[in-house]
Coordinates of C-alpha atoms in Angstrom, one line a residue:
X1 CA 15.1 118.6 221.5
X2 CA 14.6 117.6 217.9
X3 CA 17.2 118.0 215.2
X4 CA 15.8 120.4 212.6
X5 CA 17.7 121.5 209.5
X6 CA 18.9 124.7 211.2
X7 CA 20.2 122.8 214.3
X8 CA 22.4 120.6 212.2
X9 CA 23.7 123.3 209.9
X10 CA 21.6 122.5 206.8
X11 CA 20.1 125.3 204.9
X12 CA 16.6 124.9 203.5
X13 CA 16.5 124.3 199.7
X14 CA 15.8 127.6 197.9
X15 CA 12.4 127.8 196.2
X16 CA 12.4 127.7 192.5
X17 CA 11.3 130.8 190.7
X18 CA 8.3 129.3 188.9
X19 CA 5.1 130.9 187.8
X20 CA 1.9 129.0 187.0
X21 CA 2.6 129.8 183.3
X22 CA 6.2 128.6 183.3
X23 CA 6.5 125.1 184.7
X24 CA 10.0 123.7 184.1
X25 CA 10.2 120.8 181.7
X26 CA 10.7 117.4 183.3
X27 CA 14.2 115.9 183.1
X28 CA 13.0 112.7 181.5
X29 CA 10.3 112.1 178.9
X30 CA 6.8 111.6 180.0
X31 CA 3.7 110.7 177.9
X32 CA 0.5 112.8 177.9
X33 CA -0.7 111.2 181.1
X34 CA 2.6 111.6 182.9
X35 CA 3.0 115.2 181.7
X36 CA -0.5 116.1 183.0
X37 CA 0.2 114.7 186.4
X38 CA 3.6 116.4 186.5
X39 CA 2.0 119.7 185.6
X40 CA -0.7 119.2 188.2
X41 CA 1.9 118.5 191.0
X42 CA 4.2 121.3 189.9
X43 CA 1.4 123.8 190.0
X44 CA 0.3 122.6 193.4
X45 CA 3.9 123.0 194.7
X46 CA 4.2 126.4 193.2
X47 CA 0.9 127.6 194.6
X48 CA 2.0 126.4 198.1
X49 CA 5.5 128.0 197.7
X50 CA 7.0 124.5 198.2
X51 CA 8.6 124.1 194.8
X52 CA 12.3 123.3 195.2
X53 CA 14.7 121.3 193.1
X54 CA 14.1 118.3 195.4
X55 CA 10.3 118.6 195.4
X56 CA 10.3 118.9 191.6
X57 CA 12.3 115.7 191.4
X58 CA 9.8 113.9 193.6
X59 CA 6.9 115.3 191.5
X60 CA 8.5 114.0 188.4
X61 CA 9.1 110.6 190.0
X62 CA 5.4 110.5 191.1
X63 CA 4.3 111.4 187.6
X64 CA 6.5 108.7 186.1
X65 CA 5.0 106.0 188.4
X66 CA 1.5 107.4 187.9
X67 CA 2.1 107.1 184.1
X68 CA 3.2 103.4 184.6
X69 CA 0.2 102.6 186.7
X70 CA -2.2 104.2 184.2
X71 CA -0.6 102.2 181.4
X72 CA -1.0 99.0 183.3
X73 CA -4.7 99.8 183.9
X74 CA -5.2 100.4 180.2
X75 CA -3.8 96.9 179.6
X76 CA -6.2 95.4 182.1
X77 CA -3.4 94.7 184.5
X78 CA -3.1 95.6 188.2
X79 CA -0.1 97.6 189.5
X80 CA 2.2 95.8 191.8
X81 CA 2.4 96.6 195.5
X82 CA 5.8 98.2 194.8
X83 CA 4.2 100.5 192.2
X84 CA 1.6 101.7 194.7
X85 CA 4.3 102.1 197.4
X86 CA 6.5 104.1 195.0
X87 CA 3.7 106.4 194.0
X88 CA 2.7 106.9 197.7
X89 CA 6.2 107.7 198.8
X90 CA 6.9 110.1 195.9
X91 CA 3.7 112.0 196.5
X92 CA 4.4 112.2 200.2
X93 CA 8.0 113.4 199.5
X94 CA 6.7 116.3 197.4
X95 CA 5.2 117.8 200.6
X96 CA 1.9 118.4 198.9
X97 CA -1.1 117.5 201.1
X98 CA -4.7 117.4 200.0

């Protein structure tokens, strides 16, 4: 039998009270590209009722890495494998699929 959150005594994180019109500000500064990605991810999480404090932190991390990769591409540089891996992991951690 698998160990789910309930079986080990962990409560699920409460969903944040967020409407599509009121997305919480990110904890760290993001530029226009990062803010757009953050907003997109937060709206997707809210629409799927998956917006929690943890998922919002992952969305912000994904937006920050996306911002970095975008900046590198504007400079004609390729992102590192680590950048791609960080973005992939952060997106996967949000719980948003498709």
